């Protein structure tokens, strides 16, 4: 089993090593801004989310527990949650035209979601657990956690009711937790 370089850097952050935080930033900032921008829809807000997220990463690095998941997943969850909180706290609402909604429904999944699935090691436990899910749950989870899509965006892209999408994701995550335990 290979060491998780980001986990090592988080451990160094927990011990006060500022250069470790810089190394995490250098390695992940581009992806994190893309995730945040996908959620908040604006580059300037995405950069703000990532800045706030790195403050949280620095102050909470001691809370990272490798047995609960990957360091990359922990870092990405912080950014995703910050972006979603920004949307909630700012009462920002982007109204979409009928054409935009139709475009969302017809658009293919971004390559990043498909690439992430394809890039998973065929022998990894996560891949095995994801393969155990039915295709719609797996797709919904990947769209949410890799693509950074909101539940509403997933529902629109898959032409499903919002409640169904939320249920699929909730049940899929419960199944993943059970499988990974």
Short mmCIF file of N, CA and C in Angstrom, two decimals:
data_model
loop_
_atom_site.label_atom_id
_atom_site.label_comp_id
_atom_site.label_asym_id
_atom_site.label_seq_id
_atom_site.Cartn_x
_atom_site.Cartn_y
_atom_site.Cartn_z
N UNK A 1 0.85 -1.19 0.00
CA UNK A 1 0.00 0.00 0.00
C UNK A 1 0.89 1.24 0.00
N UNK A 2 0.64 2.15 -0.92
CA UNK A 2 1.47 3.34 -1.02
C UNK A 2 0.97 4.42 -0.07
N UNK A 3 1.88 5.24 0.39
CA UNK A 3 1.53 6.34 1.28
C UNK A 3 0.75 7.40 0.50
N UNK A 4 -0.13 8.05 1.21
CA UNK A 4 -0.94 9.12 0.62
C UNK A 4 -0.18 10.43 0.80
N UNK A 5 0.38 11.00 -0.29
CA UNK A 5 1.18 12.22 -0.14
C UNK A 5 0.38 13.38 0.45
N UNK A 6 -0.88 13.51 0.07
CA UNK A 6 -1.68 14.60 0.63
C UNK A 6 -1.95 14.36 2.12
N UNK A 7 -2.10 13.11 2.50
CA UNK A 7 -2.27 12.78 3.92
C UNK A 7 -1.04 13.16 4.72
N UNK A 8 0.12 12.89 4.13
CA UNK A 8 1.38 13.27 4.77
C UNK A 8 1.46 14.78 4.94
N UNK A 9 1.05 15.51 3.90
CA UNK A 9 1.08 16.98 3.96
C UNK A 9 0.08 17.51 4.99
N UNK A 10 -1.09 16.86 5.09
CA UNK A 10 -2.06 17.30 6.11
C UNK A 10 -1.49 17.08 7.51
N UNK A 11 -0.79 15.97 7.70
CA UNK A 11 -0.14 15.73 8.99
C UNK A 11 0.88 16.81 9.30
N UNK A 12 1.63 17.22 8.27
CA UNK A 12 2.61 18.29 8.47
C UNK A 12 1.91 19.62 8.79
N UNK A 13 0.78 19.87 8.14
CA UNK A 13 -0.01 21.08 8.45
C UNK A 13 -0.46 21.06 9.91
N UNK A 14 -0.90 19.91 10.37
CA UNK A 14 -1.36 19.78 11.75
C UNK A 14 -0.23 20.09 12.74
N UNK A 15 1.00 19.85 12.30
CA UNK A 15 2.17 20.15 13.14
C UNK A 15 2.68 21.58 12.93
N UNK A 16 1.98 22.38 12.10
CA UNK A 16 2.36 23.78 11.92
C UNK A 16 3.27 24.06 10.75
N UNK A 17 3.45 23.13 9.84
CA UNK A 17 4.33 23.32 8.68
C UNK A 17 3.58 24.07 7.57
N UNK A 18 3.87 25.35 7.44
CA UNK A 18 3.19 26.18 6.43
C UNK A 18 3.55 25.79 5.01
N UNK A 19 4.74 25.26 4.81
CA UNK A 19 5.15 24.84 3.48
C UNK A 19 4.31 23.65 3.01
N UNK A 20 3.85 22.84 3.95
CA UNK A 20 2.98 21.71 3.59
C UNK A 20 1.67 22.22 3.01
N UNK A 21 1.14 23.28 3.60
CA UNK A 21 -0.10 23.87 3.08
C UNK A 21 0.14 24.41 1.67
N UNK A 22 1.29 25.02 1.45
CA UNK A 22 1.63 25.53 0.12
C UNK A 22 1.73 24.38 -0.88
N UNK A 23 2.30 23.26 -0.46
CA UNK A 23 2.41 22.11 -1.36
C UNK A 23 1.02 21.55 -1.70
N UNK A 24 0.13 21.52 -0.72
CA UNK A 24 -1.25 21.08 -0.99
C UNK A 24 -1.89 22.04 -1.97
N UNK A 25 -1.70 23.33 -1.74
CA UNK A 25 -2.28 24.34 -2.64
C UNK A 25 -1.75 24.15 -4.06
N UNK A 26 -0.45 24.01 -4.19
CA UNK A 26 0.14 23.84 -5.52
C UNK A 26 -0.39 22.61 -6.23
N UNK A 27 -0.62 21.54 -5.48
CA UNK A 27 -1.07 20.29 -6.08
C UNK A 27 -2.57 20.29 -6.40
N UNK A 28 -3.38 20.98 -5.61
CA UNK A 28 -4.84 20.82 -5.70
C UNK A 28 -5.62 22.07 -6.09
N UNK A 29 -5.03 23.24 -6.05
CA UNK A 29 -5.80 24.48 -6.22
C UNK A 29 -6.58 24.51 -7.52
N UNK A 30 -5.99 24.08 -8.61
CA UNK A 30 -6.69 24.11 -9.90
C UNK A 30 -7.95 23.29 -9.88
N UNK A 31 -7.85 22.07 -9.37
CA UNK A 31 -9.04 21.20 -9.27
C UNK A 31 -10.08 21.79 -8.34
N UNK A 32 -9.61 22.35 -7.22
CA UNK A 32 -10.53 22.87 -6.22
C UNK A 32 -11.28 24.09 -6.74
N UNK A 33 -10.61 24.94 -7.48
CA UNK A 33 -11.28 26.10 -8.07
C UNK A 33 -12.31 25.62 -9.08
N UNK A 34 -11.98 24.60 -9.86
CA UNK A 34 -12.94 24.07 -10.84
C UNK A 34 -14.18 23.50 -10.15
N UNK A 35 -13.98 22.79 -9.06
CA UNK A 35 -15.12 22.24 -8.31
C UNK A 35 -15.97 23.37 -7.76
N UNK A 36 -15.33 24.34 -7.12
CA UNK A 36 -16.07 25.46 -6.54
C UNK A 36 -16.78 26.27 -7.61
N UNK A 37 -16.12 26.50 -8.73
CA UNK A 37 -16.73 27.28 -9.81
C UNK A 37 -17.93 26.55 -10.40
N UNK A 38 -17.86 25.25 -10.47
CA UNK A 38 -19.00 24.47 -10.97
C UNK A 38 -20.22 24.67 -10.08
N UNK A 39 -19.98 24.85 -8.78
CA UNK A 39 -21.08 25.02 -7.83
C UNK A 39 -21.57 26.46 -7.77
N UNK A 40 -20.65 27.42 -7.64
CA UNK A 40 -21.06 28.81 -7.44
C UNK A 40 -21.20 29.60 -8.73
N UNK A 41 -20.75 29.03 -9.84
CA UNK A 41 -20.93 29.58 -11.19
C UNK A 41 -20.11 30.83 -11.52
N UNK A 42 -19.27 31.28 -10.61
CA UNK A 42 -18.45 32.46 -10.89
C UNK A 42 -17.02 32.22 -10.41
N UNK A 43 -16.08 32.61 -11.23
CA UNK A 43 -14.67 32.40 -10.91
C UNK A 43 -14.26 33.16 -9.65
N UNK A 44 -14.70 34.41 -9.52
CA UNK A 44 -14.30 35.20 -8.35
C UNK A 44 -14.82 34.58 -7.06
N UNK A 45 -16.04 34.08 -7.08
CA UNK A 45 -16.59 33.42 -5.89
C UNK A 45 -15.88 32.09 -5.63
N UNK A 46 -15.55 31.39 -6.69
CA UNK A 46 -14.83 30.11 -6.54
C UNK A 46 -13.48 30.34 -5.88
N UNK A 47 -12.78 31.38 -6.28
CA UNK A 47 -11.49 31.69 -5.67
C UNK A 47 -11.65 32.03 -4.20
N UNK A 48 -12.72 32.74 -3.87
CA UNK A 48 -13.00 33.07 -2.47
C UNK A 48 -13.29 31.79 -1.66
N UNK A 49 -14.05 30.90 -2.25
CA UNK A 49 -14.35 29.61 -1.60
C UNK A 49 -13.06 28.86 -1.32
N UNK A 50 -12.18 28.79 -2.30
CA UNK A 50 -10.93 28.05 -2.14
C UNK A 50 -10.05 28.72 -1.08
N UNK A 51 -10.01 30.03 -1.07
CA UNK A 51 -9.23 30.73 -0.05
C UNK A 51 -9.76 30.40 1.34
N UNK A 52 -11.07 30.50 1.53
CA UNK A 52 -11.68 30.16 2.82
C UNK A 52 -11.44 28.69 3.14
N UNK A 53 -11.53 27.86 2.11
CA UNK A 53 -11.31 26.43 2.31
C UNK A 53 -9.91 26.13 2.80
N UNK A 54 -8.91 26.84 2.27
CA UNK A 54 -7.54 26.58 2.71
C UNK A 54 -7.30 27.05 4.13
N UNK A 55 -8.03 28.07 4.56
CA UNK A 55 -7.95 28.46 5.97
C UNK A 55 -8.50 27.32 6.83
N UNK A 56 -9.62 26.75 6.39
CA UNK A 56 -10.21 25.62 7.13
C UNK A 56 -9.28 24.40 7.11
N UNK A 57 -8.67 24.15 5.97
CA UNK A 57 -7.73 23.02 5.88
C UNK A 57 -6.59 23.21 6.88
N UNK A 58 -6.06 24.43 6.95
CA UNK A 58 -4.96 24.73 7.86
C UNK A 58 -5.39 24.55 9.31
N UNK A 59 -6.55 25.10 9.67
CA UNK A 59 -6.97 25.06 11.07
C UNK A 59 -7.54 23.71 11.50
N UNK A 60 -7.99 22.91 10.54
CA UNK A 60 -8.62 21.63 10.88
C UNK A 60 -7.80 20.42 10.44
N UNK A 61 -6.58 20.64 10.00
CA UNK A 61 -5.77 19.52 9.50
C UNK A 61 -5.63 18.42 10.54
N UNK A 62 -5.63 18.78 11.81
CA UNK A 62 -5.51 17.78 12.87
C UNK A 62 -6.73 16.85 12.93
N UNK A 63 -7.84 17.24 12.30
CA UNK A 63 -9.06 16.43 12.33
C UNK A 63 -9.08 15.36 11.23
N UNK A 64 -8.16 15.45 10.29
CA UNK A 64 -8.13 14.46 9.21
C UNK A 64 -7.76 13.09 9.77
N UNK A 65 -8.57 12.09 9.43
CA UNK A 65 -8.33 10.72 9.89
C UNK A 65 -8.23 9.81 8.66
N UNK A 66 -7.04 9.31 8.33
CA UNK A 66 -6.85 8.50 7.12
C UNK A 66 -7.75 7.27 7.05
N UNK A 67 -8.11 6.71 8.20
CA UNK A 67 -8.97 5.52 8.18
C UNK A 67 -10.40 5.83 7.74
N UNK A 68 -10.76 7.11 7.70
CA UNK A 68 -12.11 7.48 7.29
C UNK A 68 -12.20 7.86 5.82
N UNK A 69 -11.07 7.95 5.13
CA UNK A 69 -11.09 8.28 3.71
C UNK A 69 -9.79 8.93 3.28
N UNK A 70 -9.72 9.21 1.99
CA UNK A 70 -8.49 9.79 1.44
C UNK A 70 -8.36 11.26 1.82
N UNK A 71 -7.13 11.73 1.84
CA UNK A 71 -6.87 13.13 2.11
C UNK A 71 -7.49 14.00 1.01
N UNK A 72 -7.38 13.55 -0.24
CA UNK A 72 -7.96 14.31 -1.35
C UNK A 72 -9.48 14.44 -1.15
N UNK A 73 -10.12 13.36 -0.78
CA UNK A 73 -11.56 13.41 -0.53
C UNK A 73 -11.91 14.36 0.60
N UNK A 74 -11.11 14.36 1.65
CA UNK A 74 -11.34 15.25 2.79
C UNK A 74 -11.20 16.70 2.36
N UNK A 75 -10.16 17.00 1.60
CA UNK A 75 -9.91 18.36 1.13
C UNK A 75 -11.03 18.80 0.18
N UNK A 76 -11.39 17.94 -0.75
CA UNK A 76 -12.44 18.28 -1.72
C UNK A 76 -13.78 18.47 -1.02
N UNK A 77 -14.05 17.69 0.01
CA UNK A 77 -15.31 17.85 0.75
C UNK A 77 -15.37 19.21 1.43
N UNK A 78 -14.25 19.67 1.97
CA UNK A 78 -14.22 21.00 2.60
C UNK A 78 -14.58 22.07 1.58
N UNK A 79 -13.97 22.00 0.41
CA UNK A 79 -14.23 23.01 -0.63
C UNK A 79 -15.67 22.92 -1.10
N UNK A 80 -16.13 21.72 -1.36
CA UNK A 80 -17.52 21.53 -1.82
C UNK A 80 -18.50 22.09 -0.80
N UNK A 81 -18.28 21.77 0.47
CA UNK A 81 -19.18 22.27 1.52
C UNK A 81 -19.12 23.78 1.65
N UNK A 82 -17.94 24.36 1.51
CA UNK A 82 -17.81 25.83 1.57
C UNK A 82 -18.58 26.47 0.41
N UNK A 83 -18.47 25.88 -0.77
CA UNK A 83 -19.18 26.43 -1.93
C UNK A 83 -20.68 26.33 -1.74
N UNK A 84 -21.15 25.19 -1.26
CA UNK A 84 -22.59 25.04 -1.03
C UNK A 84 -23.06 26.00 0.06
N UNK A 85 -22.25 26.18 1.10
CA UNK A 85 -22.61 27.14 2.15
C UNK A 85 -22.68 28.56 1.61
N UNK A 86 -21.77 28.89 0.69
CA UNK A 86 -21.81 30.23 0.10
C UNK A 86 -23.13 30.43 -0.63
N UNK A 87 -23.56 29.43 -1.35
CA UNK A 87 -24.84 29.54 -2.06
C UNK A 87 -25.99 29.72 -1.07
N UNK A 88 -25.99 28.93 -0.01
CA UNK A 88 -27.07 29.01 0.98
C UNK A 88 -27.04 30.33 1.72
N UNK A 89 -25.87 30.74 2.19
CA UNK A 89 -25.75 31.95 3.01
C UNK A 89 -26.00 33.21 2.22
N UNK A 90 -25.62 33.20 0.95
CA UNK A 90 -25.77 34.39 0.13
C UNK A 90 -27.14 34.53 -0.49
N UNK A 91 -27.99 33.55 -0.27
CA UNK A 91 -29.31 33.54 -0.90
C UNK A 91 -29.22 33.85 -2.38
N UNK A 92 -28.11 33.36 -2.98
CA UNK A 92 -27.90 33.55 -4.40
C UNK A 92 -28.76 32.60 -5.18
N UNK A 93 -29.49 33.10 -6.12
CA UNK A 93 -30.33 32.22 -6.93
C UNK A 93 -30.19 32.64 -8.38
N UNK A 94 -29.73 31.72 -9.18
CA UNK A 94 -29.62 31.99 -10.60
C UNK A 94 -30.84 31.39 -11.28
N UNK A 95 -31.67 32.25 -11.83
CA UNK A 95 -32.85 31.76 -12.52
C UNK A 95 -32.46 31.37 -13.94
N UNK A 96 -32.89 30.21 -14.35
CA UNK A 96 -32.54 29.71 -15.67
C UNK A 96 -33.73 29.83 -16.60
N UNK A 97 -33.43 30.12 -17.84
CA UNK A 97 -34.48 30.15 -18.85
C UNK A 97 -34.83 28.72 -19.23
N UNK A 98 -35.96 28.54 -19.92
CA UNK A 98 -36.36 27.21 -20.38
C UNK A 98 -35.27 26.61 -21.28
N UNK A 99 -34.67 27.44 -22.13
CA UNK A 99 -33.61 26.95 -23.02
C UNK A 99 -32.41 26.44 -22.22
N UNK A 100 -32.06 27.16 -21.16
CA UNK A 100 -30.93 26.75 -20.34
C UNK A 100 -31.23 25.43 -19.62
N UNK A 101 -32.45 25.28 -19.14
CA UNK A 101 -32.84 24.04 -18.47
C UNK A 101 -32.77 22.88 -19.46
N UNK A 102 -33.31 23.11 -20.66
CA UNK A 102 -33.27 22.07 -21.69
C UNK A 102 -31.83 21.71 -22.04
N UNK A 103 -30.99 22.72 -22.13
CA UNK A 103 -29.58 22.50 -22.44
C UNK A 103 -28.91 21.65 -21.36
N UNK A 104 -29.23 21.92 -20.09
CA UNK A 104 -28.67 21.13 -19.00
C UNK A 104 -29.13 19.68 -19.10
N UNK A 105 -30.40 19.47 -19.43
CA UNK A 105 -30.92 18.12 -19.51
C UNK A 105 -30.29 17.34 -20.66
N UNK A 106 -29.99 18.02 -21.75
CA UNK A 106 -29.47 17.34 -22.92
C UNK A 106 -27.96 17.17 -22.90
N UNK A 107 -27.28 17.97 -22.08
CA UNK A 107 -25.82 17.94 -22.08
C UNK A 107 -25.29 16.62 -21.54
N UNK A 108 -24.19 16.18 -22.12
CA UNK A 108 -23.52 14.98 -21.63
C UNK A 108 -22.80 15.31 -20.34
N UNK A 109 -22.48 14.29 -19.57
CA UNK A 109 -21.69 14.49 -18.37
C UNK A 109 -20.34 15.04 -18.77
N UNK A 110 -19.80 15.92 -17.97
CA UNK A 110 -18.46 16.41 -18.28
C UNK A 110 -17.45 15.26 -18.23
N UNK A 111 -16.43 15.42 -18.99
CA UNK A 111 -15.42 14.37 -19.07
C UNK A 111 -14.75 14.10 -17.73
N UNK A 112 -14.71 15.10 -16.86
CA UNK A 112 -14.03 14.90 -15.57
C UNK A 112 -14.69 13.80 -14.75
N UNK A 113 -16.01 13.70 -14.80
CA UNK A 113 -16.71 12.66 -14.04
C UNK A 113 -16.37 11.29 -14.63
N UNK A 114 -16.45 11.19 -15.94
CA UNK A 114 -16.13 9.92 -16.60
C UNK A 114 -14.67 9.55 -16.43
N UNK A 115 -13.80 10.54 -16.52
CA UNK A 115 -12.37 10.29 -16.36
C UNK A 115 -12.05 9.81 -14.94
N UNK A 116 -12.72 10.39 -13.95
CA UNK A 116 -12.47 9.98 -12.57
C UNK A 116 -12.86 8.52 -12.37
N UNK A 117 -13.98 8.13 -12.93
CA UNK A 117 -14.42 6.74 -12.83
C UNK A 117 -13.42 5.82 -13.54
N UNK A 118 -13.01 6.22 -14.74
CA UNK A 118 -12.07 5.40 -15.52
C UNK A 118 -10.70 5.33 -14.84
N UNK A 119 -10.32 6.40 -14.14
CA UNK A 119 -8.99 6.46 -13.53
C UNK A 119 -8.88 5.67 -12.23
N UNK A 120 -10.02 5.30 -11.65
CA UNK A 120 -9.96 4.53 -10.40
C UNK A 120 -9.26 3.20 -10.65
N UNK A 121 -8.35 2.87 -9.77
CA UNK A 121 -7.64 1.61 -9.85
C UNK A 121 -8.65 0.46 -9.86
N UNK A 122 -8.53 -0.42 -10.81
CA UNK A 122 -9.48 -1.53 -10.96
C UNK A 122 -9.53 -2.45 -9.75
N UNK A 123 -8.46 -2.43 -8.95
CA UNK A 123 -8.43 -3.29 -7.77
C UNK A 123 -8.75 -2.53 -6.48
N UNK A 124 -9.09 -1.25 -6.59
CA UNK A 124 -9.35 -0.46 -5.39
C UNK A 124 -10.68 -0.85 -4.75
N UNK A 125 -10.71 -0.70 -3.46
CA UNK A 125 -11.92 -1.01 -2.71
C UNK A 125 -13.05 -0.05 -3.09
N UNK A 126 -12.71 1.22 -3.28
CA UNK A 126 -13.74 2.19 -3.65
C UNK A 126 -14.39 1.80 -4.97
N UNK A 127 -13.58 1.43 -5.95
CA UNK A 127 -14.15 1.03 -7.24
C UNK A 127 -15.06 -0.19 -7.08
N UNK A 128 -14.61 -1.14 -6.31
CA UNK A 128 -15.41 -2.34 -6.07
C UNK A 128 -16.74 -1.98 -5.42
N UNK A 129 -16.70 -1.09 -4.44
CA UNK A 129 -17.93 -0.68 -3.75
C UNK A 129 -18.83 0.13 -4.69
N UNK A 130 -18.24 1.00 -5.50
CA UNK A 130 -19.04 1.77 -6.46
C UNK A 130 -19.68 0.85 -7.50
N UNK A 131 -18.95 -0.18 -7.92
CA UNK A 131 -19.51 -1.12 -8.89
C UNK A 131 -20.67 -1.90 -8.31
N UNK A 132 -20.71 -2.01 -6.98
CA UNK A 132 -21.81 -2.70 -6.32
C UNK A 132 -23.11 -1.90 -6.33
N UNK A 133 -23.02 -0.61 -6.62
CA UNK A 133 -24.21 0.24 -6.70
C UNK A 133 -24.84 0.11 -8.08
N UNK A 134 -26.16 0.30 -8.12
CA UNK A 134 -26.76 0.32 -9.46
C UNK A 134 -26.32 1.59 -10.17
N UNK A 135 -26.35 1.56 -11.48
CA UNK A 135 -25.78 2.62 -12.31
C UNK A 135 -26.32 4.01 -11.98
N UNK A 136 -27.63 4.21 -11.78
CA UNK A 136 -28.09 5.57 -11.48
C UNK A 136 -27.54 6.13 -10.17
N UNK A 137 -27.44 5.30 -9.14
CA UNK A 137 -26.88 5.77 -7.86
C UNK A 137 -25.41 6.11 -8.03
N UNK A 138 -24.67 5.23 -8.70
CA UNK A 138 -23.24 5.46 -8.94
C UNK A 138 -23.04 6.76 -9.72
N UNK A 139 -23.82 6.94 -10.80
CA UNK A 139 -23.71 8.14 -11.62
C UNK A 139 -24.03 9.39 -10.80
N UNK A 140 -25.07 9.33 -9.98
CA UNK A 140 -25.46 10.49 -9.16
C UNK A 140 -24.36 10.85 -8.17
N UNK A 141 -23.78 9.84 -7.53
CA UNK A 141 -22.71 10.09 -6.56
C UNK A 141 -21.49 10.68 -7.24
N UNK A 142 -21.11 10.13 -8.38
CA UNK A 142 -19.96 10.67 -9.11
C UNK A 142 -20.21 12.10 -9.57
N UNK A 143 -21.42 12.37 -10.04
CA UNK A 143 -21.73 13.73 -10.48
C UNK A 143 -21.66 14.71 -9.30
N UNK A 144 -22.11 14.28 -8.12
CA UNK A 144 -22.10 15.16 -6.95
C UNK A 144 -20.70 15.36 -6.40
N UNK A 145 -19.96 14.28 -6.23
CA UNK A 145 -18.69 14.36 -5.51
C UNK A 145 -17.47 14.52 -6.40
N UNK A 146 -17.58 14.20 -7.66
CA UNK A 146 -16.46 14.43 -8.58
C UNK A 146 -16.74 15.69 -9.41
N UNK A 147 -17.96 15.77 -9.94
CA UNK A 147 -18.31 16.90 -10.79
C UNK A 147 -18.71 18.14 -10.02
N UNK A 148 -19.06 17.99 -8.74
CA UNK A 148 -19.46 19.15 -7.94
C UNK A 148 -20.86 19.64 -8.24
N UNK A 149 -21.68 18.80 -8.87
CA UNK A 149 -23.04 19.21 -9.20
C UNK A 149 -23.91 19.22 -7.95
N UNK A 150 -24.84 20.16 -7.89
CA UNK A 150 -25.82 20.18 -6.82
C UNK A 150 -26.86 19.09 -7.10
N UNK A 151 -27.65 18.77 -6.10
CA UNK A 151 -28.71 17.77 -6.31
C UNK A 151 -29.67 18.23 -7.41
N UNK A 152 -29.98 19.52 -7.43
CA UNK A 152 -30.88 20.05 -8.46
C UNK A 152 -30.31 19.92 -9.86
N UNK A 153 -29.02 20.16 -9.99
CA UNK A 153 -28.38 20.03 -11.30
C UNK A 153 -28.37 18.57 -11.76
N UNK A 154 -28.13 17.67 -10.82
CA UNK A 154 -28.14 16.25 -11.16
C UNK A 154 -29.54 15.84 -11.60
N UNK A 155 -30.53 16.28 -10.85
CA UNK A 155 -31.92 15.96 -11.20
C UNK A 155 -32.24 16.48 -12.60
N UNK A 156 -31.81 17.70 -12.91
CA UNK A 156 -32.06 18.27 -14.23
C UNK A 156 -31.35 17.50 -15.33
N UNK A 157 -30.11 17.14 -15.09
CA UNK A 157 -29.34 16.42 -16.11
C UNK A 157 -29.86 15.01 -16.34
N UNK A 158 -30.39 14.39 -15.30
CA UNK A 158 -30.88 13.02 -15.43
C UNK A 158 -32.39 12.96 -15.65
N UNK A 159 -33.02 14.14 -15.74
CA UNK A 159 -34.47 14.24 -15.94
C UNK A 159 -35.24 13.45 -14.88
N UNK A 160 -34.88 13.70 -13.62
CA UNK A 160 -35.50 13.02 -12.49
C UNK A 160 -36.06 14.03 -11.50
N UNK A 161 -37.02 13.62 -10.69
CA UNK A 161 -37.47 14.50 -9.61
C UNK A 161 -36.34 14.71 -8.60
N UNK A 162 -36.31 15.89 -8.00
CA UNK A 162 -35.26 16.22 -7.05
C UNK A 162 -35.23 15.23 -5.88
N UNK A 163 -36.39 14.87 -5.35
CA UNK A 163 -36.46 13.93 -4.23
C UNK A 163 -35.85 12.59 -4.57
N UNK A 164 -36.09 12.12 -5.79
CA UNK A 164 -35.52 10.84 -6.22
C UNK A 164 -34.00 10.93 -6.25
N UNK A 165 -33.50 12.01 -6.79
CA UNK A 165 -32.05 12.21 -6.87
C UNK A 165 -31.43 12.23 -5.48
N UNK A 166 -32.04 12.98 -4.57
CA UNK A 166 -31.52 13.06 -3.20
C UNK A 166 -31.53 11.68 -2.54
N UNK A 167 -32.61 10.93 -2.75
CA UNK A 167 -32.71 9.59 -2.16
C UNK A 167 -31.64 8.66 -2.71
N UNK A 168 -31.42 8.71 -4.03
CA UNK A 168 -30.40 7.86 -4.64
C UNK A 168 -29.04 8.16 -4.05
N UNK A 169 -28.73 9.43 -3.92
CA UNK A 169 -27.41 9.81 -3.39
C UNK A 169 -27.30 9.38 -1.94
N UNK A 170 -28.33 9.66 -1.14
CA UNK A 170 -28.30 9.30 0.28
C UNK A 170 -28.15 7.78 0.46
N UNK A 171 -28.96 7.01 -0.26
CA UNK A 171 -28.88 5.54 -0.14
C UNK A 171 -27.57 5.00 -0.70
N UNK A 172 -27.12 5.60 -1.81
CA UNK A 172 -25.84 5.17 -2.39
C UNK A 172 -24.68 5.41 -1.45
N UNK A 173 -24.67 6.57 -0.78
CA UNK A 173 -23.59 6.87 0.18
C UNK A 173 -23.66 5.93 1.38
N UNK A 174 -24.88 5.61 1.82
CA UNK A 174 -25.02 4.67 2.94
C UNK A 174 -24.46 3.29 2.53
N UNK A 175 -24.76 2.87 1.32
CA UNK A 175 -24.23 1.59 0.83
C UNK A 175 -22.71 1.63 0.72
N UNK A 176 -22.17 2.76 0.25
CA UNK A 176 -20.71 2.89 0.15
C UNK A 176 -20.06 2.83 1.52
N UNK A 177 -20.64 3.54 2.51
CA UNK A 177 -20.09 3.52 3.86
C UNK A 177 -20.05 2.08 4.40
N UNK A 178 -21.17 1.37 4.20
CA UNK A 178 -21.25 0.00 4.68
C UNK A 178 -20.21 -0.89 3.97
N UNK A 179 -20.07 -0.73 2.68
CA UNK A 179 -19.12 -1.53 1.91
C UNK A 179 -17.68 -1.21 2.31
N UNK A 180 -17.38 0.04 2.55
CA UNK A 180 -16.01 0.46 2.86
C UNK A 180 -15.61 0.13 4.31
N UNK A 181 -16.60 -0.08 5.17
CA UNK A 181 -16.31 -0.33 6.60
C UNK A 181 -15.62 -1.65 6.82
#
